[in-house]
Coordinates of C-alpha atoms in Angstrom, one line a residue:
M1359 CA 119.8 174.6 45.0
T1360 CA 117.6 172.2 47.0
V1361 CA 114.8 173.8 49.0
Q1362 CA 113.6 171.9 52.1
L1363 CA 109.9 172.4 52.3
G1364 CA 108.0 171.8 55.4
I1365 CA 104.4 172.8 54.5
P1366 CA 102.7 174.4 57.5
A1367 CA 99.0 174.8 57.7
L1368 CA 97.8 178.4 57.6
P1369 CA 96.0 179.6 60.7
S1370 CA 92.4 178.7 60.1
G1371 CA 91.1 181.3 62.5
D1372 CA 92.8 184.2 60.7
R1373 CA 91.8 182.8 57.3
A1374 CA 88.1 182.8 58.2
G1375 CA 88.0 185.6 60.7
G1376 CA 89.6 188.5 59.0
N1377 CA 93.3 189.2 59.2
L1378 CA 94.3 187.3 56.0
A1379 CA 91.1 188.0 54.1
S1380 CA 91.2 191.7 54.8
G1381 CA 94.7 192.1 53.4
L1382 CA 96.6 192.6 56.6
V1383 CA 99.4 190.4 57.9
P1384 CA 100.4 186.9 56.5
P1385 CA 101.7 184.2 58.8
P1386 CA 105.5 184.2 59.0
R1387 CA 107.5 181.9 56.7
P1388 CA 110.0 179.5 58.2
A1389 CA 113.2 181.1 59.4
D1390 CA 115.3 179.0 57.0
T1391 CA 113.4 180.0 53.8
P1392 CA 115.9 180.9 51.1
A1393 CA 116.2 184.5 49.9
G1394 CA 113.7 185.5 47.2
L1395 CA 110.0 185.0 46.7
W1396 CA 109.6 181.3 47.4
D1397 CA 106.4 179.5 48.3
R1398 CA 105.7 176.3 50.2
Y1399 CA 105.7 174.2 47.0
G1400 CA 109.2 175.1 45.8
R1401 CA 108.2 177.7 43.3
R1402 CA 110.1 181.0 43.1
A1403 CA 108.4 184.1 41.7
T1404 CA 110.6 186.2 39.4
D1405 CA 107.9 187.7 37.2
M1406 CA 106.2 190.8 38.8
R1407 CA 102.8 192.0 37.7
L1408 CA 102.1 195.4 39.0
S1409 CA 98.7 197.2 38.5
L1410 CA 98.8 200.9 38.1
T1411 CA 95.1 201.5 38.3
D1412 CA 91.8 199.8 38.6
K1413 CA 90.1 202.2 36.1
C1414 CA 89.4 201.1 32.6
N1415 CA 87.7 202.8 29.6
L1416 CA 86.2 199.6 28.1
R1417 CA 83.5 197.4 29.6
C1418 CA 84.5 194.0 28.3
T1419 CA 81.8 191.5 29.0
Y1420 CA 84.2 188.9 30.4
C1421 CA 85.6 191.3 32.9
M1422 CA 83.3 194.2 33.9
P1423 CA 79.6 195.0 34.2
A1424 CA 78.1 197.4 31.7
E1425 CA 77.8 200.1 34.3
G1426 CA 81.4 199.8 35.3
L1427 CA 82.7 199.4 38.9
E1428 CA 83.3 201.7 41.8
W1429 CA 86.8 203.0 41.3
L1430 CA 89.4 203.3 44.0
S1431 CA 90.0 206.8 45.3
K1432 CA 93.2 208.6 44.2
Q1433 CA 94.5 208.4 47.7
A1434 CA 94.1 204.6 47.8
V1435 CA 96.2 204.0 44.7
M1436 CA 100.0 203.7 44.8
T1437 CA 101.9 206.9 43.9
K1438 CA 104.8 207.0 41.4
D1439 CA 107.3 207.1 44.2
E1440 CA 105.7 204.1 46.0
I1441 CA 105.6 202.1 42.8
V1442 CA 109.3 202.8 42.2
R1443 CA 110.2 201.8 45.7
I1444 CA 108.3 198.5 45.5
V1445 CA 109.8 197.6 42.2
R1446 CA 113.3 198.4 43.5
L1447 CA 112.8 196.1 46.4
G1448 CA 111.5 193.4 44.1
V1449 CA 114.4 193.6 41.8
E1450 CA 117.3 194.3 44.2
A1451 CA 116.2 192.3 47.2
L1452 CA 113.9 189.6 46.0
G1453 CA 115.2 188.5 42.5
V1454 CA 112.4 189.9 40.3
R1455 CA 113.7 189.5 36.7
E1456 CA 110.9 191.1 34.7
L1457 CA 108.1 193.5 35.2
R1458 CA 104.7 193.8 33.6
L1459 CA 102.6 196.9 34.2
T1460 CA 98.9 196.2 34.2
G1461 CA 95.5 197.6 35.1
G1462 CA 92.7 198.4 34.8
E1463 CA 94.0 200.4 31.9
P1464 CA 97.5 201.7 32.5
L1465 CA 97.2 204.4 29.8
V1466 CA 94.7 206.3 31.9
R1467 CA 97.4 207.3 34.3
A1468 CA 98.8 210.7 33.4
D1469 CA 102.1 210.0 35.0
L1470 CA 102.7 206.7 33.2
P1471 CA 105.8 207.9 31.3
D1472 CA 107.2 209.3 34.5
I1473 CA 106.7 205.9 36.3
I1474 CA 108.4 204.0 33.5
A1475 CA 111.3 206.5 33.3
A1476 CA 111.9 206.3 37.0
I1477 CA 111.9 202.5 37.0
R1478 CA 114.2 202.4 34.0
G1479 CA 116.6 204.8 35.6
N1480 CA 117.0 202.4 38.6
H1481 CA 117.1 199.3 36.5
P1482 CA 118.7 199.8 33.0
E1483 CA 118.5 196.1 32.1
L1484 CA 115.1 195.2 33.5
P1485 CA 112.5 194.0 30.9
I1486 CA 109.5 196.3 31.3
S1487 CA 106.3 195.3 29.4
M1488 CA 102.8 196.6 29.7
T1489 CA 99.3 195.1 29.0
T1490 CA 96.9 197.6 27.5
N1491 CA 93.6 197.7 25.7
G1492 CA 95.3 200.0 23.2
V1493 CA 92.8 202.9 23.4
G1494 CA 95.0 206.0 23.1
L1495 CA 98.2 204.1 22.5
D1496 CA 98.6 205.7 19.1
K1497 CA 99.3 209.0 20.8
K1498 CA 101.5 207.6 23.6
A1499 CA 103.5 204.7 22.1
A1500 CA 106.6 206.8 21.1
S1501 CA 106.8 208.6 24.5
L1502 CA 106.5 205.3 26.4
K1503 CA 109.3 203.8 24.3
A1504 CA 111.4 206.9 25.0
A1505 CA 110.7 206.5 28.7
G1506 CA 112.0 203.0 28.7
L1507 CA 109.2 200.6 28.0
T1508 CA 110.5 197.4 26.4
R1509 CA 107.5 195.9 24.7
I1510 CA 103.7 195.8 24.8
N1511 CA 100.7 193.4 24.9
V1512 CA 97.4 194.7 23.5
S1513 CA 94.0 193.1 24.0
L1514 CA 92.2 192.5 20.7
D1515 CA 89.3 190.1 20.6
S1516 CA 88.0 190.9 17.1
L1517 CA 88.7 192.7 13.9
H1518 CA 85.0 193.3 13.2
E1519 CA 83.5 196.5 14.5
E1520 CA 80.2 195.0 15.5
T1521 CA 81.8 192.1 17.3
F1522 CA 84.3 194.3 19.0
T1523 CA 81.6 196.7 20.2
K1524 CA 79.5 193.8 21.5
L1525 CA 82.4 192.4 23.5
T1526 CA 83.8 195.7 24.8
R1527 CA 80.6 197.8 24.9
R1528 CA 82.6 200.6 23.2
P1529 CA 83.0 201.5 19.5
F1530 CA 86.8 201.9 19.7
L1531 CA 88.2 199.2 17.3
D1532 CA 89.8 201.8 15.0
R1533 CA 91.5 203.4 17.9
V1534 CA 92.9 200.1 19.1
L1535 CA 94.2 199.1 15.7
A1536 CA 95.9 202.5 15.4
G1537 CA 97.5 201.9 18.8
V1538 CA 98.8 198.5 17.8
D1539 CA 100.4 199.9 14.6
A1540 CA 101.9 202.8 16.6
A1541 CA 103.4 200.4 19.1
W1542 CA 105.1 198.5 16.3
A1543 CA 106.3 201.7 14.7
A1544 CA 107.7 202.9 18.0
G1545 CA 109.8 199.7 18.4
L1546 CA 107.7 198.2 21.3
G1547 CA 108.2 194.8 19.9
P1548 CA 107.6 192.0 19.8
V1549 CA 104.0 193.3 19.9
K1550 CA 101.8 190.6 21.4
L1551 CA 98.0 190.5 21.1
N1552 CA 95.7 188.9 23.6
A1553 CA 92.3 187.5 22.5
V1554 CA 89.6 185.9 24.6
L1555 CA 87.2 183.8 22.6
M1556 CA 83.5 183.8 23.6
R1557 CA 81.3 181.0 22.3
G1558 CA 78.9 182.2 19.6
I1559 CA 80.4 185.7 19.5
N1560 CA 84.0 185.7 18.2
D1561 CA 85.1 182.1 18.3
T1562 CA 84.8 181.5 14.5
E1563 CA 86.8 184.6 13.8
S1564 CA 89.9 183.1 15.3
P1565 CA 91.6 181.8 12.1
D1566 CA 91.1 185.2 10.4
L1567 CA 92.5 187.0 13.5
L1568 CA 95.6 184.8 13.4
E1569 CA 96.0 185.3 9.7
W1570 CA 95.9 189.1 10.3
A1571 CA 98.4 189.0 13.1
L1572 CA 100.9 186.7 11.3
G1573 CA 100.8 189.0 8.2
R1574 CA 101.9 192.0 10.3
G1575 CA 104.5 190.2 12.5
Y1576 CA 102.5 190.3 15.7
E1577 CA 102.3 187.3 18.1
L1578 CA 98.7 186.4 18.9
R1579 CA 97.9 184.6 22.1
F1580 CA 94.4 183.1 22.8
I1581 CA 93.4 183.1 26.4
E1582 CA 90.8 180.8 27.9
Q1583 CA 88.1 182.8 29.5
M1584 CA 88.6 182.6 33.3
P1585 CA 86.2 183.1 36.2
L1586 CA 87.3 186.6 36.9
D1587 CA 84.3 188.5 35.5
A1588 CA 82.6 191.0 37.8
D1589 CA 79.2 189.6 37.0
H1590 CA 80.2 186.1 38.1
G1591 CA 78.6 184.7 35.0
W1592 CA 81.4 182.4 34.0
T1593 CA 80.8 178.7 33.6
R1594 CA 83.1 175.8 32.7
R1595 CA 80.5 174.5 30.3
T1596 CA 80.2 177.6 28.1
M1597 CA 83.9 178.6 27.8
I1598 CA 86.0 177.9 24.7
T1599 CA 88.8 175.5 25.7
A1600 CA 92.3 175.3 24.5
A1601 CA 91.5 172.1 22.6
E1602 CA 88.7 173.9 20.8
I1603 CA 91.0 176.8 20.0
R1604 CA 93.4 174.4 18.3
T1605 CA 90.6 172.8 16.4
L1606 CA 89.3 176.2 15.2
L1607 CA 92.7 177.2 14.0
S1608 CA 93.3 173.9 12.2
R1609 CA 90.8 175.0 9.5
D1610 CA 93.6 177.0 7.9
F1611 CA 96.8 176.2 9.8
V1612 CA 98.9 173.4 11.2
L1613 CA 100.3 174.0 14.6
S1614 CA 103.5 172.3 15.9
P1615 CA 105.1 172.8 19.3
D1616 CA 107.6 175.6 19.5
S1617 CA 111.0 174.2 20.3
R1618 CA 112.0 176.9 22.7
A1619 CA 111.7 176.2 26.4
R1620 CA 108.5 177.5 28.0
D1621 CA 110.5 178.7 31.1
G1622 CA 107.4 179.4 33.2
A1623 CA 105.5 181.4 30.6
P1624 CA 101.7 181.1 30.8
A1625 CA 101.4 180.7 27.0
E1626 CA 102.1 177.4 25.3
R1627 CA 103.6 178.5 21.9
F1628 CA 103.2 176.8 18.5
D1629 CA 104.9 177.3 15.2
V1630 CA 102.3 178.0 12.5
R1631 CA 102.3 176.8 9.0
R1632 CA 99.6 176.9 6.4
R1633 CA 97.4 173.8 5.8
D1634 CA 97.3 172.5 2.3
E1635 CA 93.7 172.2 1.2
A1636 CA 94.2 169.1 -0.8
S1637 CA 96.3 167.0 1.5
G1638 CA 95.5 168.5 4.8
E1639 CA 99.2 168.6 5.6
A1640 CA 101.5 171.5 6.5
T1641 CA 102.9 173.3 3.6
G1642 CA 105.4 176.2 3.1
P1643 CA 107.6 177.9 5.7
V1644 CA 106.8 178.7 9.4
L1645 CA 104.7 181.9 9.3
G1646 CA 105.2 182.8 12.9
T1647 CA 104.0 181.6 16.3
V1648 CA 100.7 181.6 18.2
G1649 CA 100.3 181.1 21.9
I1650 CA 97.5 179.5 23.9
I1651 CA 97.0 180.3 27.6
A1652 CA 95.0 177.5 29.0
S1653 CA 94.6 178.4 32.7
V1654 CA 91.4 176.4 33.0
T1655 CA 91.8 173.2 31.1
E1656 CA 95.6 172.8 30.9
P1657 CA 96.8 174.7 34.0
F1658 CA 100.5 175.5 34.6
C1659 CA 100.3 176.3 38.3
S1660 CA 103.1 173.9 39.2
D1661 CA 105.6 176.2 37.3
C1662 CA 104.0 179.6 38.2
R1663 CA 106.6 182.3 38.7
R1664 CA 104.4 185.3 39.2
T1665 CA 103.8 187.7 42.1
R1666 CA 101.1 190.4 41.8
I1667 CA 100.7 193.8 43.4
T1668 CA 97.3 195.4 43.0
A1669 CA 96.8 199.1 42.4
E1670 CA 96.3 199.8 46.1
G1671 CA 99.4 197.9 47.1
K1672 CA 98.1 194.5 48.1
I1673 CA 100.1 191.4 47.4
M1674 CA 98.3 188.6 45.6
S1675 CA 100.3 185.5 45.4
C1676 CA 97.8 183.8 43.1
L1677 CA 95.5 185.3 40.5
F1678 CA 92.6 183.3 42.0
S1679 CA 93.5 183.8 45.6
R1680 CA 90.9 185.2 48.0
E1681 CA 93.7 186.3 50.4
E1682 CA 95.5 189.6 49.9
F1683 CA 98.3 191.0 52.1
D1684 CA 98.8 194.7 52.6
L1685 CA 102.2 196.1 51.5
L1686 CA 101.3 199.7 50.8
G1687 CA 99.8 200.3 54.3
L1688 CA 103.0 199.0 55.8
L1689 CA 105.1 201.2 53.5
R1690 CA 103.0 204.3 54.4
S1691 CA 103.4 203.6 58.1
G1692 CA 107.2 204.2 57.7
A1693 CA 108.4 200.6 57.4
T1694 CA 112.0 199.9 56.5
D1695 CA 113.0 198.2 53.3
A1696 CA 113.8 195.0 55.3
E1697 CA 110.3 195.0 56.8
L1698 CA 108.6 195.4 53.4
V1699 CA 110.8 192.6 52.0
A1700 CA 109.8 190.3 54.9
R1701 CA 106.1 191.0 54.4
W1702 CA 106.3 190.3 50.7
Q1703 CA 108.2 187.0 51.4
D1704 CA 105.7 185.9 54.0
A1705 CA 102.8 186.6 51.6
M1706 CA 104.4 184.6 48.8
W1707 CA 105.2 181.7 51.2
A1708 CA 101.4 181.4 51.8
K1709 CA 100.7 181.0 48.0
P1710 CA 98.2 178.3 47.4
K1711 CA 99.1 175.3 45.3
A1712 CA 96.8 176.1 42.4
H1713 CA 93.7 178.2 41.5
G1714 CA 93.5 179.6 45.0
M1715 CA 93.2 176.1 46.5
D1716 CA 95.3 173.1 47.3
H1717 CA 94.5 171.6 43.8
T1718 CA 93.7 172.7 40.3
G1719 CA 90.1 172.9 39.3
L1720 CA 88.5 176.2 38.1
G1721 CA 84.8 175.3 38.1
A1722 CA 85.3 172.5 40.6
P1723 CA 82.6 172.3 43.4
D1724 CA 85.0 173.8 46.0
F1725 CA 86.3 176.6 43.8
V1726 CA 85.2 180.0 45.0
Q1727 CA 85.6 182.8 42.5
P1728 CA 87.5 185.8 43.8
D1729 CA 85.5 188.9 44.6
R1730 CA 87.7 191.0 42.4
S1731 CA 87.4 191.1 38.6
M1732 CA 90.5 190.9 36.5
S1733 CA 90.5 194.7 36.1
A1734 CA 90.6 195.2 39.8
I1735 CA 93.4 192.6 40.3
G1736 CA 95.6 193.5 37.4
G1737 CA 96.3 191.1 34.6

């Protein structure tokens, strides 16, 4: 299908003055826009990231301040029924093909199994995954699988207690590792692990972390640190780049591109084989795969297929956007399904080209870091 894309300018007065920035009403999309969640640049969002809460029980240095953040009130956060309705509209009316539940930390919601079960009841074939820090997962993995969760991603930046505690400000490594094993035992596979490397803290541990993951059948993905920390301390100069990650891993392994199509996925995947110490060449069979998500240095914005809903029901078309559009307020006002669908489509039509701007460039002079941290947006 060919999409004819006239690219209208967004109203500058609303952008600066309040309506768009405050999460209210997006400008209308053209009347001839195709069905689904299209934007002005020909991208269609089919991957929905929905945050269940902004609360988290870790204080990761690349995400939150040590003292934590001011949490949303219970009344401000979407209820189970509101979540289920929004997901239904995404799947049935807008072509969403997969759902990722995020936070904050989703496991802190007491009604998490009920949410998953309700979504699964409406959509028997929908892939439903969840990103978690793993704290408490050992006690809940089986019930989440029974409720209908498909698979899980667990954040794990280090296998060393001291390093883990330094990064997360909590001594919970054993609980996270128990959660990872429980997820595997419950059948929530493939289990994927997400690691952020911080210079001088855990970067040199990366080959050992990959060795550990491969030995257990987990898929490890290294994520470049992004400017989404609440302290706004991120700099392009100090982050570990994808190129550096590949160099670090080359100490023990040879990486070759995965032959499978990337298909809009944020991670570039590589087959992993052991490096022969004498020759420096690859030896033996493929041990598994590793992914690298290079949002900063090797951006993939041109093929972005994600739409995000925050815990309080705001539409974020781009992870780095400073504009949010209110879906939950409209829902609570008694809006029809058609009105909610139109709001969502209008919001996605306004999606920026890249990194919240009209060009790629995290760390560029004109880049403005979002006010929200990753935990408040929902990864």
